[in-house]
Each structure stands twice: as C-alpha cells, then as structure tokens.
PDB file of C-alpha atoms in Angstrom:
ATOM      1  CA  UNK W   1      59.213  84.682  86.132  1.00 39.00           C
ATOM      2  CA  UNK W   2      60.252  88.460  85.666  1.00 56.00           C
ATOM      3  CA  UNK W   3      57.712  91.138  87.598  1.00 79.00           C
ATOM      4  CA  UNK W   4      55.615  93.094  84.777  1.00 81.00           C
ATOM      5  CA  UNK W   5      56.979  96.579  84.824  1.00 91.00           C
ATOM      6  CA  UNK W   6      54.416  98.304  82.362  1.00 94.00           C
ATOM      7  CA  UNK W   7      51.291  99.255  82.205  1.00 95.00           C
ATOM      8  CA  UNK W   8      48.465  96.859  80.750  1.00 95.00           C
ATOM      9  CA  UNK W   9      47.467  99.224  78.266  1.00 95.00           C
ATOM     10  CA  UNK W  10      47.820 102.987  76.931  1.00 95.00           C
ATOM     11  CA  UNK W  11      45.713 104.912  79.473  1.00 90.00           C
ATOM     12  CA  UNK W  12      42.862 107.133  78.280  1.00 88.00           C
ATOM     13  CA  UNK W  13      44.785 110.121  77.514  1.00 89.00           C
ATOM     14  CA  UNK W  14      47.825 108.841  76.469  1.00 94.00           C
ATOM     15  CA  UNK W  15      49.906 110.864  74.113  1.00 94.00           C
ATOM     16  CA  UNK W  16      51.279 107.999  72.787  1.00 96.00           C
ATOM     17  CA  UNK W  17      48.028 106.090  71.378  1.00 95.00           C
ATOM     18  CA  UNK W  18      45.864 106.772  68.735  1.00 93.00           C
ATOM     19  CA  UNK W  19      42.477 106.417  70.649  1.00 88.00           C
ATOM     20  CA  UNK W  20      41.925 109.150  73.407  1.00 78.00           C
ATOM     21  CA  UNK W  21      45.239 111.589  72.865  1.00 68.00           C
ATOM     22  CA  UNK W  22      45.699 114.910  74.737  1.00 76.00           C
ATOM     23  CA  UNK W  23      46.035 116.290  71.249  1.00 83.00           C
ATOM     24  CA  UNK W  24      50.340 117.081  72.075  1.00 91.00           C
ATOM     25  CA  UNK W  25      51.842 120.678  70.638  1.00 93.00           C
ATOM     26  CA  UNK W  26      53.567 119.349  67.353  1.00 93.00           C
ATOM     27  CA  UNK W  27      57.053 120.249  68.945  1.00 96.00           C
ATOM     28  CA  UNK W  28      56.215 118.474  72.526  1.00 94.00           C
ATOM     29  CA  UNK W  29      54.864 115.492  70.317  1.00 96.00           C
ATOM     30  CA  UNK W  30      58.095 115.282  67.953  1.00 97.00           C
ATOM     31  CA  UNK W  31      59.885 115.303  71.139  1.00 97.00           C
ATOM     32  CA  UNK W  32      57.509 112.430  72.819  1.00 96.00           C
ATOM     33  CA  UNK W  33      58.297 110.581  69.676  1.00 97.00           C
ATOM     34  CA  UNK W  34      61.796 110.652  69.133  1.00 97.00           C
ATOM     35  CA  UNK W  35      62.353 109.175  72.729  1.00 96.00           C
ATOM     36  CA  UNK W  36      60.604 106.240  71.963  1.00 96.00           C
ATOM     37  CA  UNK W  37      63.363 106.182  68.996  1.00 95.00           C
ATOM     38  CA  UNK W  38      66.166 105.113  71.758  1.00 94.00           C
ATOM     39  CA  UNK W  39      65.951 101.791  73.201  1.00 94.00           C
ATOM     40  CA  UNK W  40      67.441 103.012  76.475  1.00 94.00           C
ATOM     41  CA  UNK W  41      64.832 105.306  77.234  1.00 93.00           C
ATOM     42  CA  UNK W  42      61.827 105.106  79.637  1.00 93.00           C
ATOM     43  CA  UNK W  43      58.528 106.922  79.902  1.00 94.00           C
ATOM     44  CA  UNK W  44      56.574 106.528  82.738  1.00 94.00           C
ATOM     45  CA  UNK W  45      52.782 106.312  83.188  1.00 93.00           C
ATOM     46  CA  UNK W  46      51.455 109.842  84.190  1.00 89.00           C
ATOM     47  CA  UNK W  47      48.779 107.090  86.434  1.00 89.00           C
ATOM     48  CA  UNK W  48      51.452 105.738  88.302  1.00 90.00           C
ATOM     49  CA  UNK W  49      54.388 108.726  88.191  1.00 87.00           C
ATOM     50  CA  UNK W  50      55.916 111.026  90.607  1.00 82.00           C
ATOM     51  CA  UNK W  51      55.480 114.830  90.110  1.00 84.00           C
ATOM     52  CA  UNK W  52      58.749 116.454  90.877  1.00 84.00           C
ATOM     53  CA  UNK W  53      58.811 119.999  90.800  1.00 84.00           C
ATOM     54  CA  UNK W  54      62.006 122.099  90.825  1.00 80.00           C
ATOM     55  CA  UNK W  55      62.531 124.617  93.612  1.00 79.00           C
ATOM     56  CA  UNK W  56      64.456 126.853  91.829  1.00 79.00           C
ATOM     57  CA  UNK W  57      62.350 127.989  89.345  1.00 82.00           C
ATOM     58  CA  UNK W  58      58.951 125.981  89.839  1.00 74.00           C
ATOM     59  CA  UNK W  59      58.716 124.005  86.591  1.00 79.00           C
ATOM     60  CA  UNK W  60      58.379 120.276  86.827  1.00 78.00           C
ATOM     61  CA  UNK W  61      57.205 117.321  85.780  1.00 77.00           C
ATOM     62  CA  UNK W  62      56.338 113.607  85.902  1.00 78.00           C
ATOM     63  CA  UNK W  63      59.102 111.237  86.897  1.00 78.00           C
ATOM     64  CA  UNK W  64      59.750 107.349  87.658  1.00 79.00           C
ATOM     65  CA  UNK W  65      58.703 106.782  91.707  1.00 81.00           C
ATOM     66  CA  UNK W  66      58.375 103.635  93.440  1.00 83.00           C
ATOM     67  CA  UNK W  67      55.016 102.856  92.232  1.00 87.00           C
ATOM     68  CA  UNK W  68      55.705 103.651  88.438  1.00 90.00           C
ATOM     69  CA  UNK W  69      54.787 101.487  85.145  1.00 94.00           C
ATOM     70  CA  UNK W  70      56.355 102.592  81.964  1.00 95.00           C
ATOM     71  CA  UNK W  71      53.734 103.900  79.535  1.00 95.00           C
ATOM     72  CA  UNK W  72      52.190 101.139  77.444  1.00 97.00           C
ATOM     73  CA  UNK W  73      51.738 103.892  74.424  1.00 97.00           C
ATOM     74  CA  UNK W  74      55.507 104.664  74.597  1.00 97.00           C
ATOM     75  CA  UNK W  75      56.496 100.992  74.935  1.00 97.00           C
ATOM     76  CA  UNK W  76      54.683  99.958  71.788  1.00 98.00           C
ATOM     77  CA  UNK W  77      55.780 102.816  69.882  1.00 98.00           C
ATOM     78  CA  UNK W  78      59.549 101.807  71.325  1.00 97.00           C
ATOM     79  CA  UNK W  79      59.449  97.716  70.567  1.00 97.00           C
ATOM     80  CA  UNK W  80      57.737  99.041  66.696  1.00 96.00           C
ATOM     81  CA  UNK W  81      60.630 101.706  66.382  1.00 94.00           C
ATOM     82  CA  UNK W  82      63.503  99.243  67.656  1.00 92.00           C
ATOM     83  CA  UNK W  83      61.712  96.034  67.076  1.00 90.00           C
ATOM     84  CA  UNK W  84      62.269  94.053  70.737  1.00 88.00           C
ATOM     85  CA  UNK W  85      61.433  94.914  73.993  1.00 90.00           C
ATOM     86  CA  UNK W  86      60.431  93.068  77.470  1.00 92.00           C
ATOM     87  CA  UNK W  87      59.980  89.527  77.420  1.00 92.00           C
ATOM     88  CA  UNK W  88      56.328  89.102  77.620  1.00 92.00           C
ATOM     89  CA  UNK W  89      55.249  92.520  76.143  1.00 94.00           C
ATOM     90  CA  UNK W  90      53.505  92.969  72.669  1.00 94.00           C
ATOM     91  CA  UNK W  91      52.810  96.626  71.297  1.00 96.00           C
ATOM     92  CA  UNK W  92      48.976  97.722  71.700  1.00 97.00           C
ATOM     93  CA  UNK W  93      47.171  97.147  68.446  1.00 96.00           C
ATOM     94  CA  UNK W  94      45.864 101.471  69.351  1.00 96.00           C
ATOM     95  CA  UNK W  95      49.378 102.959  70.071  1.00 97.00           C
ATOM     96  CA  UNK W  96      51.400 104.735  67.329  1.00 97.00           C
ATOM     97  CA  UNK W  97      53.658 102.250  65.114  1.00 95.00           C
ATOM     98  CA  UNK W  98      56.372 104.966  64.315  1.00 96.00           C
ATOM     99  CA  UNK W  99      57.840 108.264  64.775  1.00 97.00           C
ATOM    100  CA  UNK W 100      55.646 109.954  61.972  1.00 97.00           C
ATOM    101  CA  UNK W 101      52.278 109.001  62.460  1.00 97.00           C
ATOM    102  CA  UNK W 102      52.265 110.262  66.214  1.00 96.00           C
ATOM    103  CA  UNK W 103      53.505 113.758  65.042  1.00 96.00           C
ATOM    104  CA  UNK W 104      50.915 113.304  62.342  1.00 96.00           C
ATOM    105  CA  UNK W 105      48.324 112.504  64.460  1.00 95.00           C
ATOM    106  CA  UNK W 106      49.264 115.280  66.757  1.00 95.00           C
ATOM    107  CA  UNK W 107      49.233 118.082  64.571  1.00 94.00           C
ATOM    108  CA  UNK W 108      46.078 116.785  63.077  1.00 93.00           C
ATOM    109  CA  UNK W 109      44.402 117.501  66.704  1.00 91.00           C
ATOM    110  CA  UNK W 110      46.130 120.703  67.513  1.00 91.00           C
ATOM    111  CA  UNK W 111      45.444 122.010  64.435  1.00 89.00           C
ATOM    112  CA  UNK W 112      41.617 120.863  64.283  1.00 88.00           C
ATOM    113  CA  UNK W 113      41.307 122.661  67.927  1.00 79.00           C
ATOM    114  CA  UNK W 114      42.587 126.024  65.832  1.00 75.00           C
ATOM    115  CA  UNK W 115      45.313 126.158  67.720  1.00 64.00           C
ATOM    116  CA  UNK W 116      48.229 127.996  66.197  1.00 62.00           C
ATOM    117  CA  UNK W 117      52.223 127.633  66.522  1.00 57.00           C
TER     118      UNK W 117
END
C-alpha cells in the first residue's frame, strides 16, 4: 500500500476551495490556478510547509519540507483540470473544479472587500 502524501482535506483558508478562501489578488489567484493546470506540479500545504526565505533580498515563501502534504484544494482542482491523480485520492466535493471559477471566486472576494487593482 502506497503512503498518503496529501492532505485529508482543503484546510480552512485554503486558496484553493470554495469554503473559507483568503480571498487571493485576481493575478496571485490566476497564477494559483494555472499551476494546478500542469500535472507535474505540486503545491504544498501552508499547515505542513517549510518557509524559506531568500537572503539576498528577504522575500520568501512556503516550500515542500520533510513534513509536507500537498494541498488537498490544489489536488482536486489538479485531478478535475487533468482528470487522474494519486491512486486513492478523490477531489473535495468544496475545492474549485476548474481554472475559471477559482479566479471567479477570487475576484468576487477581493472585489467585495473594495479592494482595488
């Protein structure tokens, strides 16, 4: 039997489920989206992830560590996108089905919060 390597379910705040969202910039949510898009790509948990900051010029961000679960939001959203993923896994019935309604969603918050560009 193959080790789970995901998370249960999308997390409170997860960007990538309908229920809970951060509410994503539209740009940083198109972004979000279209990496579910490629089959080969991975998005960790923010729960279970690294932070990794860069010396040189102090940005940073969350990264696979040890410890780390991929996203359940981003997973679903991936396996509806591409239609397979891990054996065993089945897309949460709150995460975003495709590309356009997490944007959609997204901008709906940000722009309902009046914030601008």
């Amino acid at each position: 039997m193959s080790e789970r390597t995901w998370m249960k379910k999308p997390c409170g705040r997860c960007p990538f489920a309908r229920v809970g969202a951060l509410g994503l910039h539209p740009k940083r949510a198109e972004d979000f989206a279209s990496m579910a898009q490629n089959p080969f790509n991975d998005f960790p948990c923010h729960k279970t992830a690294d932070y990794a900051e860069d010396e040189g010029d102090g940005s940073g961000g969350y990264v696979h560590g040890e410890q780390s679960f991929t996203c359940n939001g981003f997973l679903s959203l991936q396996v509806s996108e591409n239609g397979r993923g891990p054996k065993g896994f089945e897309p949460h019935p709150d995460a975003f089905e495709d590309y356009y309604e997490m944007v959609e969603h997204h901008e709906d918050l940000w722009f309902a919060k009046g914030a601008t560009q």
